[in-house]
PDB file of C-alpha atoms in Angstrom:
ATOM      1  CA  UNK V   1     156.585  -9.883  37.789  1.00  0.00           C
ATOM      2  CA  UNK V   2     158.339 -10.675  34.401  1.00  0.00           C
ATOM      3  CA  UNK V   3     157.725 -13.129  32.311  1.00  0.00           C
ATOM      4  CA  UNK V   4     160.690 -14.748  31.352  1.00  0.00           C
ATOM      5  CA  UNK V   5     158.965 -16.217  28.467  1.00  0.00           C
ATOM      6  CA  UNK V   6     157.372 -12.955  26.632  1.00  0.00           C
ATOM      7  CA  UNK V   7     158.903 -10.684  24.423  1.00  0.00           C
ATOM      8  CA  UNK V   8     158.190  -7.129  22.667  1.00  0.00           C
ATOM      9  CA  UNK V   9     159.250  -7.024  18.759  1.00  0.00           C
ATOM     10  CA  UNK V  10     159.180  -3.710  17.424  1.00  0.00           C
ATOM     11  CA  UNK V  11     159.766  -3.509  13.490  1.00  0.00           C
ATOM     12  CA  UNK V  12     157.754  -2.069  11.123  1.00  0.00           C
ATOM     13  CA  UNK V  13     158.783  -4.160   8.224  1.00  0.00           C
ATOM     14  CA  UNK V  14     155.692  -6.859   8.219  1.00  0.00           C
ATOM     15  CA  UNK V  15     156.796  -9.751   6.526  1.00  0.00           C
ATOM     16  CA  UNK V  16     160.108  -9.428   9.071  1.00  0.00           C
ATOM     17  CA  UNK V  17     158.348  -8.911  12.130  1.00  0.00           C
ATOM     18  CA  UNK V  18     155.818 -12.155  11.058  1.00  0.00           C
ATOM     19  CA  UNK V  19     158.855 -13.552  10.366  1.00  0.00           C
ATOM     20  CA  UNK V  20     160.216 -12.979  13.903  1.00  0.00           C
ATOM     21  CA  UNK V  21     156.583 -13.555  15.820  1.00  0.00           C
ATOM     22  CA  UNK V  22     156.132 -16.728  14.056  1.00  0.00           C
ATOM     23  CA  UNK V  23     159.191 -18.386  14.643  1.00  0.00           C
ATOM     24  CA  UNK V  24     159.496 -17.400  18.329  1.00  0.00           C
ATOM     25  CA  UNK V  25     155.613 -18.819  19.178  1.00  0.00           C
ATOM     26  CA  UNK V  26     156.318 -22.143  17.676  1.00  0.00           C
ATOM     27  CA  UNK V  27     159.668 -22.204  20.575  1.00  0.00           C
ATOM     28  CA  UNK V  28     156.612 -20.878  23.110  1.00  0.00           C
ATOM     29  CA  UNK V  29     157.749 -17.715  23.596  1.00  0.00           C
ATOM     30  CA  UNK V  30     155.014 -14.804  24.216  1.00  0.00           C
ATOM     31  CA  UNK V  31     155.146 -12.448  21.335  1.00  0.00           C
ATOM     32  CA  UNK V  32     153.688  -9.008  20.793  1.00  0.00           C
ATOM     33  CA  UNK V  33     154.708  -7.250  17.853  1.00  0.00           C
ATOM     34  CA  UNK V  34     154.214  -3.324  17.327  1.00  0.00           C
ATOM     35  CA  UNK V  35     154.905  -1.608  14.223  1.00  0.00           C
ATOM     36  CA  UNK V  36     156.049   2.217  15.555  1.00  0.00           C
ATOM     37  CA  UNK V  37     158.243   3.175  18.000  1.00  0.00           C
ATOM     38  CA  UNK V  38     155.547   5.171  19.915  1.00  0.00           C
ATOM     39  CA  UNK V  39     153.037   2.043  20.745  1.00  0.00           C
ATOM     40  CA  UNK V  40     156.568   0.283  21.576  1.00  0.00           C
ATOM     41  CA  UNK V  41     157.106   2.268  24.129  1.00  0.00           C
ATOM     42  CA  UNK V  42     153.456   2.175  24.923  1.00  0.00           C
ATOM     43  CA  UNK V  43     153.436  -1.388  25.275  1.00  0.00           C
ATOM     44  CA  UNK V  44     156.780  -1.798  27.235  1.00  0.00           C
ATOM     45  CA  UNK V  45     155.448   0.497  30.216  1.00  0.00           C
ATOM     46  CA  UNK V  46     152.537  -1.419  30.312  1.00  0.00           C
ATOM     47  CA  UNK V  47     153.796  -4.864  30.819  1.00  0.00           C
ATOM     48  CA  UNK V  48     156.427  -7.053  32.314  1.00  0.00           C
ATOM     49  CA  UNK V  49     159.264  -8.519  29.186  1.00  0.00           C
ATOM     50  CA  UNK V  50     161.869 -10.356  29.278  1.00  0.00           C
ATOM     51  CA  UNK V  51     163.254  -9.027  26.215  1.00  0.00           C
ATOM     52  CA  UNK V  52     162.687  -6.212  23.928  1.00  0.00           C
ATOM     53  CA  UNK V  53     163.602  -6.856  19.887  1.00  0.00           C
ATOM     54  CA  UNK V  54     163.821  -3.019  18.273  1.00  0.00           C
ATOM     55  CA  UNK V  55     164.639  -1.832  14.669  1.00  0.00           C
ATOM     56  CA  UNK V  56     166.332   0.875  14.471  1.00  0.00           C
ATOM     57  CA  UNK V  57     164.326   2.583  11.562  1.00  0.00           C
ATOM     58  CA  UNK V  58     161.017   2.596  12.657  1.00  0.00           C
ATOM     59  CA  UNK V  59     157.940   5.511  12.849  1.00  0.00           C
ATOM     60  CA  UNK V  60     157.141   8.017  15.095  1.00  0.00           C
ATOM     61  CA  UNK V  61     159.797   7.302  17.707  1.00  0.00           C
ATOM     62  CA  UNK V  62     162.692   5.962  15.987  1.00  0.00           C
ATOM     63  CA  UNK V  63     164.810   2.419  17.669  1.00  0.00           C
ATOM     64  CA  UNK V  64     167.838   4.283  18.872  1.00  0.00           C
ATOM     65  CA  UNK V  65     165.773   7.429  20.583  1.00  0.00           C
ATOM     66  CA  UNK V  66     163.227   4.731  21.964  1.00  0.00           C
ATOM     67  CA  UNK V  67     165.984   2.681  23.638  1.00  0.00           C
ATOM     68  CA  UNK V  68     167.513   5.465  25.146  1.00  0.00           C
ATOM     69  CA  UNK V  69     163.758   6.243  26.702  1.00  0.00           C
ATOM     70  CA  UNK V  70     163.763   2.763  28.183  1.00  0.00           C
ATOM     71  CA  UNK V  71     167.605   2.697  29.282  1.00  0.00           C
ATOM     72  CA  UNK V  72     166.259   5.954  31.785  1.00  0.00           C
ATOM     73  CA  UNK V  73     164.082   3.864  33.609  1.00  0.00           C
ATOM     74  CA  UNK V  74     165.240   0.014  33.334  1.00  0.00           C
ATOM     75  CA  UNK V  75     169.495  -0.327  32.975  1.00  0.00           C
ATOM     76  CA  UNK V  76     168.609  -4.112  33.161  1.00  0.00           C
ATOM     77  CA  UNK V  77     166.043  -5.313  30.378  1.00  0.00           C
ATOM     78  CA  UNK V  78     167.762  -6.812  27.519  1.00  0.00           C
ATOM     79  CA  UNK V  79     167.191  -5.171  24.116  1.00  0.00           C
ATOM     80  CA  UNK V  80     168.443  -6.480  21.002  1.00  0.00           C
ATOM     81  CA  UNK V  81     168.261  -3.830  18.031  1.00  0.00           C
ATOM     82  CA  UNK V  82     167.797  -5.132  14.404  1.00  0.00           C
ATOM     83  CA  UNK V  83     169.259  -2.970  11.696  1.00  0.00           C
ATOM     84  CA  UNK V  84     170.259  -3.095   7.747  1.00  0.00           C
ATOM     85  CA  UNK V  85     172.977  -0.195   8.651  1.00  0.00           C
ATOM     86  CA  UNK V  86     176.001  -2.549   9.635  1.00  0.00           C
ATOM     87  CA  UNK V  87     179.257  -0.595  10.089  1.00  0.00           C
ATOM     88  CA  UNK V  88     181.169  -0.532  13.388  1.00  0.00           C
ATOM     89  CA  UNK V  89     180.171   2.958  13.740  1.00  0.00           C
ATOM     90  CA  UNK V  90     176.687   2.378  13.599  1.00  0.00           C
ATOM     91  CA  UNK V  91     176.826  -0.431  16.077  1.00  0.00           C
ATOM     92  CA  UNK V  92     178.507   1.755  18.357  1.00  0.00           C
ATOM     93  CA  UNK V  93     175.753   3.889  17.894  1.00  0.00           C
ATOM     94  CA  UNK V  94     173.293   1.874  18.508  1.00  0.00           C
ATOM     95  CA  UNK V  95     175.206   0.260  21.891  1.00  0.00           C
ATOM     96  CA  UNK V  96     175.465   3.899  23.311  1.00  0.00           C
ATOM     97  CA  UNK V  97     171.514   4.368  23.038  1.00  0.00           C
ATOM     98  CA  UNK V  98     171.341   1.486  25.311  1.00  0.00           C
ATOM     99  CA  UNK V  99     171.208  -1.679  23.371  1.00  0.00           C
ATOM    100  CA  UNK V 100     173.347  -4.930  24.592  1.00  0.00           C
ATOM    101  CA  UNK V 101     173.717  -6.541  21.257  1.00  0.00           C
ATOM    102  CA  UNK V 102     172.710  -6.128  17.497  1.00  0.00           C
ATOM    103  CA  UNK V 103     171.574  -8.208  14.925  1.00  0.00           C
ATOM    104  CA  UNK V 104     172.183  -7.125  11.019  1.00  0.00           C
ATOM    105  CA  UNK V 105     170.040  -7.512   8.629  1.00  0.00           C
ATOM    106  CA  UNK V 106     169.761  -9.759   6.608  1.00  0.00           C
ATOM    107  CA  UNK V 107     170.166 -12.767   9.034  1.00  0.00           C
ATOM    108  CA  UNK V 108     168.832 -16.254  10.097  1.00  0.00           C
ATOM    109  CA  UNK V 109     166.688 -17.328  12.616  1.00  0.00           C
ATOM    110  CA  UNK V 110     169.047 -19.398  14.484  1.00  0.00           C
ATOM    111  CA  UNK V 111     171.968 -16.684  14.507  1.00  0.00           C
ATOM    112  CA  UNK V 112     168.307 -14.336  16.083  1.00  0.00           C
ATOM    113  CA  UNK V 113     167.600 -17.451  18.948  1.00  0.00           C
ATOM    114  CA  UNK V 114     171.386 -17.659  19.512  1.00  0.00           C
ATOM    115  CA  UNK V 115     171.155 -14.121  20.523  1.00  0.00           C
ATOM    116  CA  UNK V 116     168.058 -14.224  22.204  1.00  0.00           C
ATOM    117  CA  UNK V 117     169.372 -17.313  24.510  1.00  0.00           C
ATOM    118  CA  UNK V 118     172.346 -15.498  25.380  1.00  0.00           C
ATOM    119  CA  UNK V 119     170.834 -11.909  26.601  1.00  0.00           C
ATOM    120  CA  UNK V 120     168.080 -13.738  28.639  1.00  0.00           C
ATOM    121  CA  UNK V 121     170.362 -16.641  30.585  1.00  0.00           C
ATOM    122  CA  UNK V 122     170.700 -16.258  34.010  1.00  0.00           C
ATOM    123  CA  UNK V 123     174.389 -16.245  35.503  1.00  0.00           C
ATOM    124  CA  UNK V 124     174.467 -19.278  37.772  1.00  0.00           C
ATOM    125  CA  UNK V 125     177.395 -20.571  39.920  1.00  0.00           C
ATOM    126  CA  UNK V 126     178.534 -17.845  41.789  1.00  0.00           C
ATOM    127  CA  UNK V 127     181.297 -18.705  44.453  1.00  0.00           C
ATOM    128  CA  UNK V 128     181.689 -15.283  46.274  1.00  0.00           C
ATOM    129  CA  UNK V 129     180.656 -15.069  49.654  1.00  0.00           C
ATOM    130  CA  UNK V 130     178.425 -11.711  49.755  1.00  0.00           C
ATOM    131  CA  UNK V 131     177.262  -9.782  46.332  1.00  0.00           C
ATOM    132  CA  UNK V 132     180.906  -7.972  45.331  1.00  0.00           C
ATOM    133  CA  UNK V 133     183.609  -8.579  43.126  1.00  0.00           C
ATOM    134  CA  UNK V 134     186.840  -6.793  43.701  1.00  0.00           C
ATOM    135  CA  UNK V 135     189.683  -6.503  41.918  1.00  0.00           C
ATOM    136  CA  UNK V 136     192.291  -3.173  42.759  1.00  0.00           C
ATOM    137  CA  UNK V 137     190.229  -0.447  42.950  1.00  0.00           C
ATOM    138  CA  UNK V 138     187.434  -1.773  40.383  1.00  0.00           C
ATOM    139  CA  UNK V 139     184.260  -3.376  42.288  1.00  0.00           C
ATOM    140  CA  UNK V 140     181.477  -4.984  40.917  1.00  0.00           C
ATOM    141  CA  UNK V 141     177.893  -4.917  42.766  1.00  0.00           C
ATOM    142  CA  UNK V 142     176.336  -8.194  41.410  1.00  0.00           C
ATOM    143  CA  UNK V 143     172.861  -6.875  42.684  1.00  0.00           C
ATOM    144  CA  UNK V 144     172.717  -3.921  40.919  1.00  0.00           C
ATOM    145  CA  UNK V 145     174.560  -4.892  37.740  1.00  0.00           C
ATOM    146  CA  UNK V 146     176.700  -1.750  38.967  1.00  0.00           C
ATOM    147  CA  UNK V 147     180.659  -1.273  38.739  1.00  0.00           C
ATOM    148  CA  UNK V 148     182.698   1.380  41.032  1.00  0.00           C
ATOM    149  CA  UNK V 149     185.867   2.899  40.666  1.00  0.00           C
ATOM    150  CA  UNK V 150     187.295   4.871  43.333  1.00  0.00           C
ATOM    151  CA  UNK V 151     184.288   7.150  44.030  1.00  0.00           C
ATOM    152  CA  UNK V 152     182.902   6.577  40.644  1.00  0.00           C
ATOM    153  CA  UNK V 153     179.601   5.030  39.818  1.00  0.00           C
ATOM    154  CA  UNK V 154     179.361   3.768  36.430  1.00  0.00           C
ATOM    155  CA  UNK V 155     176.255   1.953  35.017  1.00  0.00           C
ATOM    156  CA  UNK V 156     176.702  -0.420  32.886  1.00  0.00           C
ATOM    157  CA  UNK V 157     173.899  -2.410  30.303  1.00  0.00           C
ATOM    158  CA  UNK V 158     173.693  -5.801  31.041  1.00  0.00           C
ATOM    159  CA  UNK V 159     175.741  -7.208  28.185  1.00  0.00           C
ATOM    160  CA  UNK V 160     178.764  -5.116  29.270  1.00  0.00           C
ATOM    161  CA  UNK V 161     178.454  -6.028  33.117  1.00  0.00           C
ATOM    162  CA  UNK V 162     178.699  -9.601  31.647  1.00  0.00           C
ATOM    163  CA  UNK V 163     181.884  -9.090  29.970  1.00  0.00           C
ATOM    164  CA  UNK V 164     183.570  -6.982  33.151  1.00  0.00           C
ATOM    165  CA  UNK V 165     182.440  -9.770  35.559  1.00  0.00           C
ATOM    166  CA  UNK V 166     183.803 -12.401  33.037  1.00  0.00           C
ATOM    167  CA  UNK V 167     186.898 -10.496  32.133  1.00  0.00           C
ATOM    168  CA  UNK V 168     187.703  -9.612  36.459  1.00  0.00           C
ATOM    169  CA  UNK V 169     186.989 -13.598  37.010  1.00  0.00           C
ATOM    170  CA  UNK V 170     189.852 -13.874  34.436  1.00  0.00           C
ATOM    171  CA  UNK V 171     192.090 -11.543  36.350  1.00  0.00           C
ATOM    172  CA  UNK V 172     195.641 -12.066  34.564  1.00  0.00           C
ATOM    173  CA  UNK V 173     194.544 -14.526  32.237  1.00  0.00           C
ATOM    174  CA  UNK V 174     194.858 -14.250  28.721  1.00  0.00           C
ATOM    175  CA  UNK V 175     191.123 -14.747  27.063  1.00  0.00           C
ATOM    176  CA  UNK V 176     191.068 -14.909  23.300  1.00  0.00           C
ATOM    177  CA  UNK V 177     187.465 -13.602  21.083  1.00  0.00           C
ATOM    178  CA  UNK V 178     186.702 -17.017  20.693  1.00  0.00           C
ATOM    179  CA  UNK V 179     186.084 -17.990  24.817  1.00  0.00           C
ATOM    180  CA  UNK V 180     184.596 -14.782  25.310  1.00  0.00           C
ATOM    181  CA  UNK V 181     182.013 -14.937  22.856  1.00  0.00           C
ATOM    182  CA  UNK V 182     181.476 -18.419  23.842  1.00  0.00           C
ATOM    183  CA  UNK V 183     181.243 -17.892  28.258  1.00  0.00           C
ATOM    184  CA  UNK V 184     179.534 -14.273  27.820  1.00  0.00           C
ATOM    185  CA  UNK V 185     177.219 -14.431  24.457  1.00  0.00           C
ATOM    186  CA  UNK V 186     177.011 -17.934  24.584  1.00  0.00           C
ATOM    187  CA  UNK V 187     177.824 -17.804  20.860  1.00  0.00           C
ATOM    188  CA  UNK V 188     180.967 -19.318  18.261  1.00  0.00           C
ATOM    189  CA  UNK V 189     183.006 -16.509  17.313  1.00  0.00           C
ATOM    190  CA  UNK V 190     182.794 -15.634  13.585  1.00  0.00           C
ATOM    191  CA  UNK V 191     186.204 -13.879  12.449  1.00  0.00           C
ATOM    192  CA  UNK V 192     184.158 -11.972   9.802  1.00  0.00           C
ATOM    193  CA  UNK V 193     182.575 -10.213  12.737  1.00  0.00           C
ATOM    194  CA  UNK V 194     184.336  -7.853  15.504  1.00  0.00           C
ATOM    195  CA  UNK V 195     181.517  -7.644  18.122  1.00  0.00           C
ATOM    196  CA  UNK V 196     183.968  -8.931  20.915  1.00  0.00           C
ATOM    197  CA  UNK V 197     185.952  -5.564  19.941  1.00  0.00           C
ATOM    198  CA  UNK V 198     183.214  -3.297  20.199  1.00  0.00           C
ATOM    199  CA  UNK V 199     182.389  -4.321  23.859  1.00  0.00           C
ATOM    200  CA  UNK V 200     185.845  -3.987  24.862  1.00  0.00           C
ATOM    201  CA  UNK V 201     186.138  -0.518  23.452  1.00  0.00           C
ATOM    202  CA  UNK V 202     183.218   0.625  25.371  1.00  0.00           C
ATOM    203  CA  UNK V 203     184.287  -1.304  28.374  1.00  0.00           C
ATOM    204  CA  UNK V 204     187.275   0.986  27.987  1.00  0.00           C
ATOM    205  CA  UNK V 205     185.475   3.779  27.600  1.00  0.00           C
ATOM    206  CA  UNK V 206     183.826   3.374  31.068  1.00  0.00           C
ATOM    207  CA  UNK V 207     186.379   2.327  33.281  1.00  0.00           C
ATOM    208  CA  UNK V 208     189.809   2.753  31.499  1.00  0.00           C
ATOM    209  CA  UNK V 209     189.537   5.915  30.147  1.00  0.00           C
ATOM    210  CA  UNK V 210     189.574   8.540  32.629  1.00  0.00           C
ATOM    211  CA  UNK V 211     192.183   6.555  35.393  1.00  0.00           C
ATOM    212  CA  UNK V 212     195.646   6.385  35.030  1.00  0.00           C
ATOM    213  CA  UNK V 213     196.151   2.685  35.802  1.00  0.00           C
ATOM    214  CA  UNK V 214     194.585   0.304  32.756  1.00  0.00           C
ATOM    215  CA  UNK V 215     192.815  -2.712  33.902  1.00  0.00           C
ATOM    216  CA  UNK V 216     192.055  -4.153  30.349  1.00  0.00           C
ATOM    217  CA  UNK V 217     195.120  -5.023  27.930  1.00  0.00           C
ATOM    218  CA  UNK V 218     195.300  -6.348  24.396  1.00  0.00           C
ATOM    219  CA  UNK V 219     197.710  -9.319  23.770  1.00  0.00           C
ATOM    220  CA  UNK V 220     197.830  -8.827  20.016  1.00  0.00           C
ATOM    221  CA  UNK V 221     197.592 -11.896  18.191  1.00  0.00           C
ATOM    222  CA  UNK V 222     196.481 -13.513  21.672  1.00  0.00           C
ATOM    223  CA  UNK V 223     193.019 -11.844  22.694  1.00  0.00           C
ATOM    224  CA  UNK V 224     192.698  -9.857  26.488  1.00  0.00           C
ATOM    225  CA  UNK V 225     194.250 -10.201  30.029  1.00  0.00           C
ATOM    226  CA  UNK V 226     192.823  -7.840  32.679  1.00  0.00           C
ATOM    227  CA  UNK V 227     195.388  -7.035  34.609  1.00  0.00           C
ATOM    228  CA  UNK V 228     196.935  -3.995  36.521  1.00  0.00           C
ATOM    229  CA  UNK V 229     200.050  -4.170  34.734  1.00  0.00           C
ATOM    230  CA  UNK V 230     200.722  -3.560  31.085  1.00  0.00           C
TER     231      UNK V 230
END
């Protein structure tokens, strides 16, 4: 059974990783922090986390192969990745391994809890009867965190079946950045950053891309509206 309260920090930078450890104890969370990729992935299959913290750069097994390792055998655990390499094409790097949100480095411990708090809340309030969403040919299994298009399965990581079910519970409604970081992250927006745009492009990538009829739109100016019409 997991423990919603412990979590697996792998960084090999010490004074970060103390850094980390510390400051997540004194909230009483369960911290173990490994210094290679290799006992990472050691320690993961050999207990229950909630969440798994990863640098990118780190020994033996590097953060991006590592996550890709765990992302075969668990779609669901949330893993946040910790990097000093910050462009958009490294984040979509790092989201394709596997990862549901990164952190650049350097950054403060608040901005770290902020993130932590919104990969490991629970979605409450459901009002469908039954464990689908389904919107034109696009339906979402709320069990399995699993989306289906037509005759197409396609797996999604947890942070991007949070932003389909969000965006389909929003069907022709305009959403700007600002309400979807807020309802999905559980985060304010920060202009300087385009996270929000980097989710919807690999959104798109999954269930846009090879159909003929678009189900997410930009509003320019505006924000999204998903929607079977352009």
């Amino acid at each position: 059974m997991m423990n919603e309260s412990k979590i697996l920090v792998v960084e090999d930078e010490p004074k970060v990783g103390a850094f980390i450890k510390e400051g997540l104890q004194e909230l009483g969370f369960e911290v173990d922090l490994v210094y290679d990729g290799q006992m990472g992935e050691r320690m993961w299959e050999s207990k229950n986390y909630a969440l798994i913290i990863l640098d990118v750069i780190v020994p033996l097994v590097n953060g991006l192969e590592l996550c890709k390792r765990i992302r075969k055998k668990n779609q669901q655990i949330p893993i946040l990745m910790l990097t000093a390499l910050g462009t958009t094409e490294d984040k979509l790097t790092g989201f394709d391994s596997g990862a549901d949100d990164y952190l650049v480095k350097p950054f403060e411990f608040k901005e770290l809890l902020a993130r932590i708090k919104a990969l490991t809340r629970r979605n409450t309030g459901l009002v469908e009867t039954g464990n689908f969403l389904k919107i034109f040919d696009l339906e979402l299994n709320l069990d399995k965190k699993q989306a289906k298009r037509g005759n197409h399965i396609i797996n999604l990581t947890a942070k991007e079946f949070g932003l389909l079910e969000f965006l389909m519970r929003s069907k022709g409604r305009v959403v700007s950045k600002e309400e979807i970081a807020e309802k999905v992250w559980d985060v304010h927006f920060d202009t300087g950053t385009n996270f929000v745009e980097v989710y919807i492009n690999l959104l798109r990538k999954k269930i846009d891309k090879d159909f003929d009829n678009k189900l997410i739109h930009t509003r320019f100016g505006l924000g999204y509206c998903f929607t079977d019409t352009p």
